[in-house]
Coordinates of C-alpha atoms in Angstrom, one line a residue:
X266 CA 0.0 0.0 0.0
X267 CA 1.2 3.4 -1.1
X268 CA 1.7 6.2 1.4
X269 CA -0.4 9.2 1.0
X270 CA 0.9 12.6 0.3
X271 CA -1.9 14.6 1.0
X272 CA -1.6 16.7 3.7
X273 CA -5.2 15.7 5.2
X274 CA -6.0 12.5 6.8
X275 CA -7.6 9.8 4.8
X276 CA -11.1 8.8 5.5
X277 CA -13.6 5.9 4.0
X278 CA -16.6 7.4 3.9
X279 CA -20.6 5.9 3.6
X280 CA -24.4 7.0 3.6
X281 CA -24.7 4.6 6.6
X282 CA -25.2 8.2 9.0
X283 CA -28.6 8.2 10.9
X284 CA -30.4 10.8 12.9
X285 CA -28.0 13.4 11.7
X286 CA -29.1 17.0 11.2
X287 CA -26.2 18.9 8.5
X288 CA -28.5 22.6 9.9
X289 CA -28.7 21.9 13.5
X290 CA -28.6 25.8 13.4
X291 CA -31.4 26.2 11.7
X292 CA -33.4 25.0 15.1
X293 CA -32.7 29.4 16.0
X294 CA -34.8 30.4 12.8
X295 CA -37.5 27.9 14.2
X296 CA -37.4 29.1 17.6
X297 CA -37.9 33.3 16.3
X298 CA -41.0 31.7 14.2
X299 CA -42.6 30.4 17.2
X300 CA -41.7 33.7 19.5
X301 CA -42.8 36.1 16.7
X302 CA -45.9 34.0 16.4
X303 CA -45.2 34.0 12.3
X304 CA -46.4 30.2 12.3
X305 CA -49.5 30.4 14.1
X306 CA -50.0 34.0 11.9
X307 CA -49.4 32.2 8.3
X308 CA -51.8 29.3 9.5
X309 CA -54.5 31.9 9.9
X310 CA -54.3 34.1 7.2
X311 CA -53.7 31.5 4.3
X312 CA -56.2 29.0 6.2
X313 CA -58.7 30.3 2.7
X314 CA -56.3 28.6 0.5
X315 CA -56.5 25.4 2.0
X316 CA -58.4 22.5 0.5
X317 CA -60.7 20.2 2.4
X318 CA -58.7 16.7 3.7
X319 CA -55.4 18.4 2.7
X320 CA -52.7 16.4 4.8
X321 CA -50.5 19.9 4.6
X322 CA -50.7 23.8 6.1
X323 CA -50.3 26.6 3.4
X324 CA -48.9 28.3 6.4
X325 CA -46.2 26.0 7.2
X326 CA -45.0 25.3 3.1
X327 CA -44.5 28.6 2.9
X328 CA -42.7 28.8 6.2
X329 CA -40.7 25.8 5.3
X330 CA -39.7 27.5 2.0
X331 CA -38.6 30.8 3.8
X332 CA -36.4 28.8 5.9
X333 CA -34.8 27.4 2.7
X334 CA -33.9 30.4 1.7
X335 CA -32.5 31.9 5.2
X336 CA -30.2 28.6 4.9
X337 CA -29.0 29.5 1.4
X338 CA -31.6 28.1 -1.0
X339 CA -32.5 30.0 -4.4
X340 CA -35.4 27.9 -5.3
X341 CA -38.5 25.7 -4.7
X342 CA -36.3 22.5 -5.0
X343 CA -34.2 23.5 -2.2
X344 CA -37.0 22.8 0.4
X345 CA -35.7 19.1 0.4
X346 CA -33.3 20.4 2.2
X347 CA -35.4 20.3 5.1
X348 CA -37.4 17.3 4.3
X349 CA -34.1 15.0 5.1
X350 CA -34.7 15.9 8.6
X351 CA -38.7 15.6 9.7
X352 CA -37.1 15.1 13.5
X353 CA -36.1 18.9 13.2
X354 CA -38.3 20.7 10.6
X355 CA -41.5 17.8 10.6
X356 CA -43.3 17.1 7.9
X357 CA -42.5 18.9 5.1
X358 CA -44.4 19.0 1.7
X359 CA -43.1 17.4 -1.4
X360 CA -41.7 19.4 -4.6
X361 CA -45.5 18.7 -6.7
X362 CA -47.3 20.1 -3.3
X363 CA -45.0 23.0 -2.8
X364 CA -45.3 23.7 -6.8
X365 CA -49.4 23.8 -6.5
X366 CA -49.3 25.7 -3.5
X367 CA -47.4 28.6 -5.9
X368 CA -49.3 28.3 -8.3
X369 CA -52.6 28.5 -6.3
X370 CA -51.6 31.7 -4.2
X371 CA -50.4 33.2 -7.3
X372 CA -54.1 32.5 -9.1
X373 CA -55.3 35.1 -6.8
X374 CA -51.8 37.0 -5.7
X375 CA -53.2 40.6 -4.8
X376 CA -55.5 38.3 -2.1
X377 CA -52.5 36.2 -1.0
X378 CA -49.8 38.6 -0.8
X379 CA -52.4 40.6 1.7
X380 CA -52.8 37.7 3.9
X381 CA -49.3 37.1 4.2
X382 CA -48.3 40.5 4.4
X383 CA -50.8 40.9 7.2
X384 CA -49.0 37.8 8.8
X385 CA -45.6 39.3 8.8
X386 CA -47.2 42.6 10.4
X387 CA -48.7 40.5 12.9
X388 CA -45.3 38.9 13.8
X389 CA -43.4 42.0 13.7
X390 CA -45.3 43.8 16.3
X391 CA -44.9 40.6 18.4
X392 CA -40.9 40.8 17.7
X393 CA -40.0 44.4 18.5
X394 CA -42.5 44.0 21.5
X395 CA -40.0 40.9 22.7
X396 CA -36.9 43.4 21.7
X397 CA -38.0 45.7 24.1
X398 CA -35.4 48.9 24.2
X399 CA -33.5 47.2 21.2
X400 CA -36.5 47.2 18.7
X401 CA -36.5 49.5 15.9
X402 CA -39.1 51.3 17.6
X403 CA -38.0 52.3 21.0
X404 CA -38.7 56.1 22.1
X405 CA -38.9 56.9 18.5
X406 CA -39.4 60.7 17.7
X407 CA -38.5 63.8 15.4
X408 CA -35.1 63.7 16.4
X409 CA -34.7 59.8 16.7
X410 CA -37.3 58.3 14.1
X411 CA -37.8 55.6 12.8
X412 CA -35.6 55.1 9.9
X413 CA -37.4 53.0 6.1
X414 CA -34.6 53.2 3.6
X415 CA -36.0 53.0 -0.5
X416 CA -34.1 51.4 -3.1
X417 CA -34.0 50.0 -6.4
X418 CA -31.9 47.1 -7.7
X419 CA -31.3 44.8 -11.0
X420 CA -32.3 41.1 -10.9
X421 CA -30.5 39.1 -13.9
X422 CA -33.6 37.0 -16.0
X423 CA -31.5 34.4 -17.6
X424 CA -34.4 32.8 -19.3
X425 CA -37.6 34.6 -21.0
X426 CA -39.9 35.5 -17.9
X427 CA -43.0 37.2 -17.9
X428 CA -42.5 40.5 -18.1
X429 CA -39.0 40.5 -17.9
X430 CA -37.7 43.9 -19.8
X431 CA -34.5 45.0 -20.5
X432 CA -32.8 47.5 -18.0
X433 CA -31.1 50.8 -18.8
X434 CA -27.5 48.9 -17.6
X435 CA -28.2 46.8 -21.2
X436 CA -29.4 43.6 -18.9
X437 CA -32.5 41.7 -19.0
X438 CA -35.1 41.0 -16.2
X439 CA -36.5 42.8 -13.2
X440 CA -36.0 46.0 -11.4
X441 CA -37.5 45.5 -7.9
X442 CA -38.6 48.5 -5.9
X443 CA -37.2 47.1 -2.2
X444 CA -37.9 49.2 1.4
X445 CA -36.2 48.0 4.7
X446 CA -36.0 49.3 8.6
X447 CA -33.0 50.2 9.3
X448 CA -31.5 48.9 12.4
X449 CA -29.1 51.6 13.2
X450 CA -25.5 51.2 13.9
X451 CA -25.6 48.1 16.0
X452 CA -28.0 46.3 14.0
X453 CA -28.9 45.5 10.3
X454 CA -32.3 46.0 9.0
X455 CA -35.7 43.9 8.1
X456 CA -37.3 44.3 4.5
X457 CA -40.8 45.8 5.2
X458 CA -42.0 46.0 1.4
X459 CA -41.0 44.8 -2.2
X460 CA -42.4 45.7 -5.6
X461 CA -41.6 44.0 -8.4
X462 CA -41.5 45.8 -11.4
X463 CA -39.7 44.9 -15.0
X464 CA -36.7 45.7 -15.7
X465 CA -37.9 48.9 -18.2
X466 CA -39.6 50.5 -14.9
X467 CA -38.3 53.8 -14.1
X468 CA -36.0 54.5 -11.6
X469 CA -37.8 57.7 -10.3
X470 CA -41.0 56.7 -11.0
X471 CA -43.3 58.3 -8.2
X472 CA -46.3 55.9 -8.1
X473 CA -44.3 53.0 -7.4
X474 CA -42.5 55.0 -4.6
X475 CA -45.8 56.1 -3.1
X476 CA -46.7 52.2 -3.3
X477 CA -43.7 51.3 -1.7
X478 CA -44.2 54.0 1.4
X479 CA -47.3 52.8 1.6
X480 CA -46.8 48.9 1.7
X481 CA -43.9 49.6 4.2
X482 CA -46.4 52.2 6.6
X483 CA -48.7 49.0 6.7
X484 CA -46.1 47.1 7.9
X485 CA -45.2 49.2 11.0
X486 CA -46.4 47.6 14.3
X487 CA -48.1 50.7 15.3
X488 CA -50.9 52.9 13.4
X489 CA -48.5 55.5 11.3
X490 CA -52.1 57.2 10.3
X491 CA -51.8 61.0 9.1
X492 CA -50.8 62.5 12.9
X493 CA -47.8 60.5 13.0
X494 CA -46.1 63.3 13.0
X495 CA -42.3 62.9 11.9
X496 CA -41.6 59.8 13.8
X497 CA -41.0 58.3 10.8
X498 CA -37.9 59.5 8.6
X499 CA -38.1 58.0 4.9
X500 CA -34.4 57.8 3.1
X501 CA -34.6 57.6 -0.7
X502 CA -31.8 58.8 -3.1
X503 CA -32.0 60.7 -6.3
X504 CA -34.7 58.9 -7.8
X505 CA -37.2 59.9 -5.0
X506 CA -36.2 63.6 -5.6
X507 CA -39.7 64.1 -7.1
X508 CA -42.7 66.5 -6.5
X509 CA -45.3 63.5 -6.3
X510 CA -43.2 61.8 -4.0
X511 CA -42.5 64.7 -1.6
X512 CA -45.6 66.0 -2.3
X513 CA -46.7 62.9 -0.8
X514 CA -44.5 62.4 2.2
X515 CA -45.8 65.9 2.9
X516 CA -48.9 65.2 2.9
X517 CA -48.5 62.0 5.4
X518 CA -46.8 64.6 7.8
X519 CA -43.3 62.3 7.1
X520 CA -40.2 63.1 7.9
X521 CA -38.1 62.8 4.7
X522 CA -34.0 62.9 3.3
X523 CA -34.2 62.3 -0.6
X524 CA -31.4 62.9 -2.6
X525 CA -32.2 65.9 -5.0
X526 CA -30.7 66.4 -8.6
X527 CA -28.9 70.1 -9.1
X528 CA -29.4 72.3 -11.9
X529 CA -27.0 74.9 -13.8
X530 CA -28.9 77.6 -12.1
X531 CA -28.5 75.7 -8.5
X532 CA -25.2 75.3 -9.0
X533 CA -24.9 78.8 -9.9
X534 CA -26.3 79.9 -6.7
X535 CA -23.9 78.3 -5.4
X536 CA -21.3 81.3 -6.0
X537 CA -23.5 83.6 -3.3
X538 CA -22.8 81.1 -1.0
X539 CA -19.4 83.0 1.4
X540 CA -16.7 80.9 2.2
X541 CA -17.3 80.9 6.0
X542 CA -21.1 79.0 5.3
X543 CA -19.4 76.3 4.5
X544 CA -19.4 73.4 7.5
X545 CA -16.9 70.9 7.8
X546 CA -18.6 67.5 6.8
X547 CA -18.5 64.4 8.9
X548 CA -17.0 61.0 7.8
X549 CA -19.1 57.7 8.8
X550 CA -17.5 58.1 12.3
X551 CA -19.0 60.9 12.7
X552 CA -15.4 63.2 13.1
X553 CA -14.5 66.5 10.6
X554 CA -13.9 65.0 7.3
X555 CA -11.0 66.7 5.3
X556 CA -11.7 68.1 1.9
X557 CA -15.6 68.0 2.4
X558 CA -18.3 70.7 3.2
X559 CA -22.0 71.0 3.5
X560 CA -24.2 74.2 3.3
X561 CA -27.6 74.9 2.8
X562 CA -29.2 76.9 -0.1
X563 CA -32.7 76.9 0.4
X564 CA -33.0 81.3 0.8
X565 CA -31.3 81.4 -2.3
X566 CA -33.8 79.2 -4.9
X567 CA -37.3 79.8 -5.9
X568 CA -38.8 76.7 -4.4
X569 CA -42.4 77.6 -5.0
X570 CA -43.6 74.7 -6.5
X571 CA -42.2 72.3 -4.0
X572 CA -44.0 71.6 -0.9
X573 CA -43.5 74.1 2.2
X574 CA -40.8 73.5 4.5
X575 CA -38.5 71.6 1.6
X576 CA -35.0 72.6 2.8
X577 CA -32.0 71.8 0.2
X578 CA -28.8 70.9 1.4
X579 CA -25.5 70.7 -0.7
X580 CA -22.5 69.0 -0.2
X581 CA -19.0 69.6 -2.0
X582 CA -16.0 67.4 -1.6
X583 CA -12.6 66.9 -3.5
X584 CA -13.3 64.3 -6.0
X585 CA -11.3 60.9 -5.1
X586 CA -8.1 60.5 -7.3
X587 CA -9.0 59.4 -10.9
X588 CA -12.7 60.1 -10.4
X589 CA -14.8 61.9 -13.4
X590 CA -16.5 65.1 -12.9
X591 CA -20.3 65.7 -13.8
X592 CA -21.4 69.2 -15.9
X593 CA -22.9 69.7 -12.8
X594 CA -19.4 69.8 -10.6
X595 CA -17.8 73.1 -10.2
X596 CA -14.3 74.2 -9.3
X597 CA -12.9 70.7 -9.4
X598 CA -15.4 69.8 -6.3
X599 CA -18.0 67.3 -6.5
X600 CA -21.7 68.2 -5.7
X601 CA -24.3 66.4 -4.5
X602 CA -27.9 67.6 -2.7
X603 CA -30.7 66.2 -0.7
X604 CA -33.4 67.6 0.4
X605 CA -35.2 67.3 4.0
X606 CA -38.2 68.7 5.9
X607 CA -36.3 67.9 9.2
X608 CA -36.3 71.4 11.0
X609 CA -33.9 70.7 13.3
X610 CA -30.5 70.0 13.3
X611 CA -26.7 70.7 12.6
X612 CA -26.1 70.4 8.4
X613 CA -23.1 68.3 9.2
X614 CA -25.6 65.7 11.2
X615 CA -28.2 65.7 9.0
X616 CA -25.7 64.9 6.0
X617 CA -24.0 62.0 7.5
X618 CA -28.1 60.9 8.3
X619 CA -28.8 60.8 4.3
X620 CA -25.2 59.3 3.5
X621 CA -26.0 56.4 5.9
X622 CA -28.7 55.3 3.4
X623 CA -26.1 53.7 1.9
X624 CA -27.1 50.9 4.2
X625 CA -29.6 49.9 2.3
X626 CA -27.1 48.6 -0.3
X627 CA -26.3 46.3 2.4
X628 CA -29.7 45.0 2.8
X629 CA -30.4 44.2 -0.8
X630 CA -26.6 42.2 -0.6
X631 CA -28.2 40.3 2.0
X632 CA -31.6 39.5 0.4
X633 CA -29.9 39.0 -2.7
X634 CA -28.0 35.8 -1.2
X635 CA -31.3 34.9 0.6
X636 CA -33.3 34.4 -2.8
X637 CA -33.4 38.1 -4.0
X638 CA -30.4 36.9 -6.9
X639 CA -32.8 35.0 -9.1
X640 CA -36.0 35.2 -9.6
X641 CA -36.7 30.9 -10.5
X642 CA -40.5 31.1 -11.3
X643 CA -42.2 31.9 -15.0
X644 CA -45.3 33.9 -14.1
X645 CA -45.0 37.0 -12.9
X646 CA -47.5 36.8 -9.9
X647 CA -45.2 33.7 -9.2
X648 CA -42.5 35.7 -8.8
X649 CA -44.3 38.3 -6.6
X650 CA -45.4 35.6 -4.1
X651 CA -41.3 34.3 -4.2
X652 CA -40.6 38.0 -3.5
X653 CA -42.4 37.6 -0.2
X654 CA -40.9 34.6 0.5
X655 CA -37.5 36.2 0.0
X656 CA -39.1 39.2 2.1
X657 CA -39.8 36.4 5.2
X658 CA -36.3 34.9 4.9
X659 CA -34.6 38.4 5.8
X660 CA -37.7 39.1 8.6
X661 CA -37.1 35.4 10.3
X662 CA -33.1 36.1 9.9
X663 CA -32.8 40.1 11.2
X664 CA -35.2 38.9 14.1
X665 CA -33.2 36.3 15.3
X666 CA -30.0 38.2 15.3
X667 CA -32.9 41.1 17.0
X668 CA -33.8 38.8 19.4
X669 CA -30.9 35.9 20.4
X670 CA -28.0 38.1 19.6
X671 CA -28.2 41.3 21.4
X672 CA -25.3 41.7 22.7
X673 CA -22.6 40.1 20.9
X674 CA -21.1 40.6 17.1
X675 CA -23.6 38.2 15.6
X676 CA -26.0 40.8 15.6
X677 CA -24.5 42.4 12.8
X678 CA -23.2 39.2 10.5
X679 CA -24.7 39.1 7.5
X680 CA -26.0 35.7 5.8
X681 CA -23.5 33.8 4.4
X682 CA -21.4 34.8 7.9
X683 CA -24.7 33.4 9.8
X684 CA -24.7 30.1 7.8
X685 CA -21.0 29.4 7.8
X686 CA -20.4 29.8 11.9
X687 CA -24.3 28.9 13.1
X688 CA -26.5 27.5 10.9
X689 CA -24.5 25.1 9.2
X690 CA -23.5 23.8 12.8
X691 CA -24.3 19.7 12.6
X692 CA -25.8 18.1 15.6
X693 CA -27.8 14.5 16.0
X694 CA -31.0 13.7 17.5
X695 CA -31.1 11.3 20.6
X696 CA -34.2 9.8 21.9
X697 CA -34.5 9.4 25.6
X698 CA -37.5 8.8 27.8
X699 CA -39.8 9.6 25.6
X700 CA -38.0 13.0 24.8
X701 CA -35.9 14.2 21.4
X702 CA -33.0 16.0 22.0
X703 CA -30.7 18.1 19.6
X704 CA -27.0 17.2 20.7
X705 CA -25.0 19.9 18.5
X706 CA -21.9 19.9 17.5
X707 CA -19.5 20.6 20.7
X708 CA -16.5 21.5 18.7
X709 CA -18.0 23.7 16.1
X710 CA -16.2 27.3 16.9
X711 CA -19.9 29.5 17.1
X712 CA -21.7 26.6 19.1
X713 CA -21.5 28.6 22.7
X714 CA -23.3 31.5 20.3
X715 CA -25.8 29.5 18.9
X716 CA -26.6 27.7 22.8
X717 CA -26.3 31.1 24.2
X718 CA -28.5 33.0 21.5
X719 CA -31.3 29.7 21.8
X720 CA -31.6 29.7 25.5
X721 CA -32.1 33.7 24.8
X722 CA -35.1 32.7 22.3
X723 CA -36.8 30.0 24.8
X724 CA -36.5 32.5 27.6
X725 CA -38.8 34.5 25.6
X726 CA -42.7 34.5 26.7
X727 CA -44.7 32.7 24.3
X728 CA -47.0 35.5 21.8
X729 CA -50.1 36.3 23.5

């Protein structure tokens, strides 16, 4: 026998295993559906769309395929993931079932997507109510609101989909209106609303961004009404700088920071502006930033068509080395403008609150490794009901890290972080006295998290 030269150990290896779970992990996802009440919330709202003697919940398929997806899945398939391991995740439907359940919710989407939506409201309010002084929530007010962050993104169609379009990047597919809640600086954020749109949709088309602010107020565990007063800050860039859209958010008594486009004569008021007006900018630390400045210019435009109150904001920077100016730049700075109804305030603050919409960009990273990246379905309603699926990944992911991981750097790992060091932890199922226990993995480097962050969960009092 020949001596190996590889420098890992050599191993025979079988499908002999037996009550072995590969996602042990997964058991903390579970857990957040049972504390959020999601399961017992799906089960009532989609109890409509299900058929006499049928051996299967709507509720829990769908619930099933979410977790799928918070595990890494990217399609309907992926669900036999979970079906390996009925001593973890129970019964779980089989690829035909799952396939009719899509196709009947999607017969009627405007219906189903309500009931589910409703469902995920439902559990929300339970979540943040568990988070207590951590939820997104907590003493919210003009100063400290609550923060929804609007975005657009590009999902690839690499096969011909219904109404798949091409984009104005030269691609082909979809062009998704997302909304999330941010989580601030300790935290990441939960997806409150998602429109899917074709890929021709415009990017600062105002009726899909009313829809959107109106899909994510719904979503809001507490009654945002027209007297919310500006509890409620709502972060869009450029392609919200609209007068429908602020017209709107005016309206609604919101507070607002939307990125706003500058014109040759803006830019020419700029020159009024005296030197000393100028504020030193603040980086993402919030400390003085060299080379930056922010001022504001509202005295000196005719803003009479735009809603009272619309203050406009600029900011000018040296451009990074290499970078290309716009027609819009002047004296070799860079410009860029948002506008905000927020009365108070210094300029430097309220800058660094717009720039830290680039969070969002983070959020649609993570949903776009949680089932976001491809769209798998033909039909467009289809396709709609797998965007709330994607939407119920994120939820039952950011509330677990909301709720189990308060106080340790978990809180802030994104998915594929999450999967690698806690979900993908393998454990094995013992029987014993008429109990089944889940003996994890006692090597695995994050198992003292994922112990620590479960016994958090089942502490927990049970939704009322």
């Amino acid at each position: 026998m020949s001596k190996s030269t590889s420098p890992y150990p050599h191993v025979s290896a079988s499908a002999t295993g037996t009550s072995l779970v590969s996602h042990a992990g997964a058991i903390l996802l579970l857990r957040t559906a049972e504390k959020t009440g999601l399961i017992t919330a799906l089960t009532t709202e989609l109890g409509p769309f299900r058929k006499p003697l049928a051996r299967h919940d709507p509720g829990k398929i769908l619930l099933d395929l979410a977790v799928s997806l918070a595990l890494g899945g990217d399609c309907l398939a992926d669900i036999a993931q979970l079906r390996a391991h009925p001593e973890l995740f129970g019964t779980v439907a089989s690829d035909p079932t799952v396939s009719r359940l899509i196709s009947v919710l999607a017969a009627d989407a405007d219906t189903a997507l309500a009931a589910i939506g409703r469902a995920r409201a439902t559990a929300r309010s339970h979540a943040w109510t568990a988070a207590g002084s951590t939820a997104p929530d907590h003493t919210i007010d003009e100063q400290k609101p609550l923060v929804i962050d609007i975005d657009a993104t590009l999902v690839t169609a690499h096969s011909d989909k219904e109404h798949a379009a091409p984009n104005f990047k030269r691609g082909y597919g979809f062009h998704p209106l997302c909304a999330f809640v941010d989580h601030g600086e300790y935290g990441t954020g939960e997806p409150v609303a998602m429109l899917l749109r074709p890929g021709n949709a415009g990017s600062n088309t105002a009726a899909d961004h009313i829809t959107v602010v109106q899909d994510a107020l719904a979503q809001l565990p507490f009654d945002p009404g027209y007297r919310v007063g500006k509890k409620v800050l709502v972060r869009i860039d450029g392609a919200g700088g609209t007068h429908s859209l602020i017209e709107y958010l005016t309206k609604r008594r919101l507070s607002y920071s939307v990125g706003f486009g500058l014109t040759d004569t803006m830019t020419a008021a700029l020159d009024l502006v005296p030197e000393q007006a100028w504020t030193p900018a603040y980086d993402s630390d919030g400390q003085v930033r060299d080379g930056a400045w922010v001022t504001e210019i509202t005295g000196l435009l005719d803003l009479s068509t735009w809603p009272t109150g619309m203050r406009v904001i600029v900011r000018k920077e040296r451009p990074h080395p290499g970078a290309q100016l716009r027609f819009t730049d002047r004296d070799g700075l860079r410009l860029t403008a948002f506008v905000t109804n927020t009365r108070r305030g210094q300029l430097p603050d309220l800058e660094l609150r717009h720039r830290r919409r680039a969070r969002c960009e983070d959020r649609i990273r993570s949903a776009k490794v949680t089932g976001l990246q491809n769209l798998p379905l033909h039909g467009f309603d289809q396709n709609r009901i797998w965007l709330a699926l994607v939407q119920l990944a994120c939820e039952l992911t950011a509330w677990m890290q909301m709720l189990a991981f308060t106080e340790v750097p978990a809180r802030r790992w994104e998915p594929k972080r999450l999967r690698l060091r806690l979900l993908s932890i393998a454990g094995k199922i013992a029987r014993h006295a008429r109990r089944v226990r889940l003996r994890l993995a006692a090597t695995a480097p994050g198992v003292d998290v994922l112990v620590a962050g479960l016994n958090r969960l089942t502490a927990l009092p049970a939704p009322a």
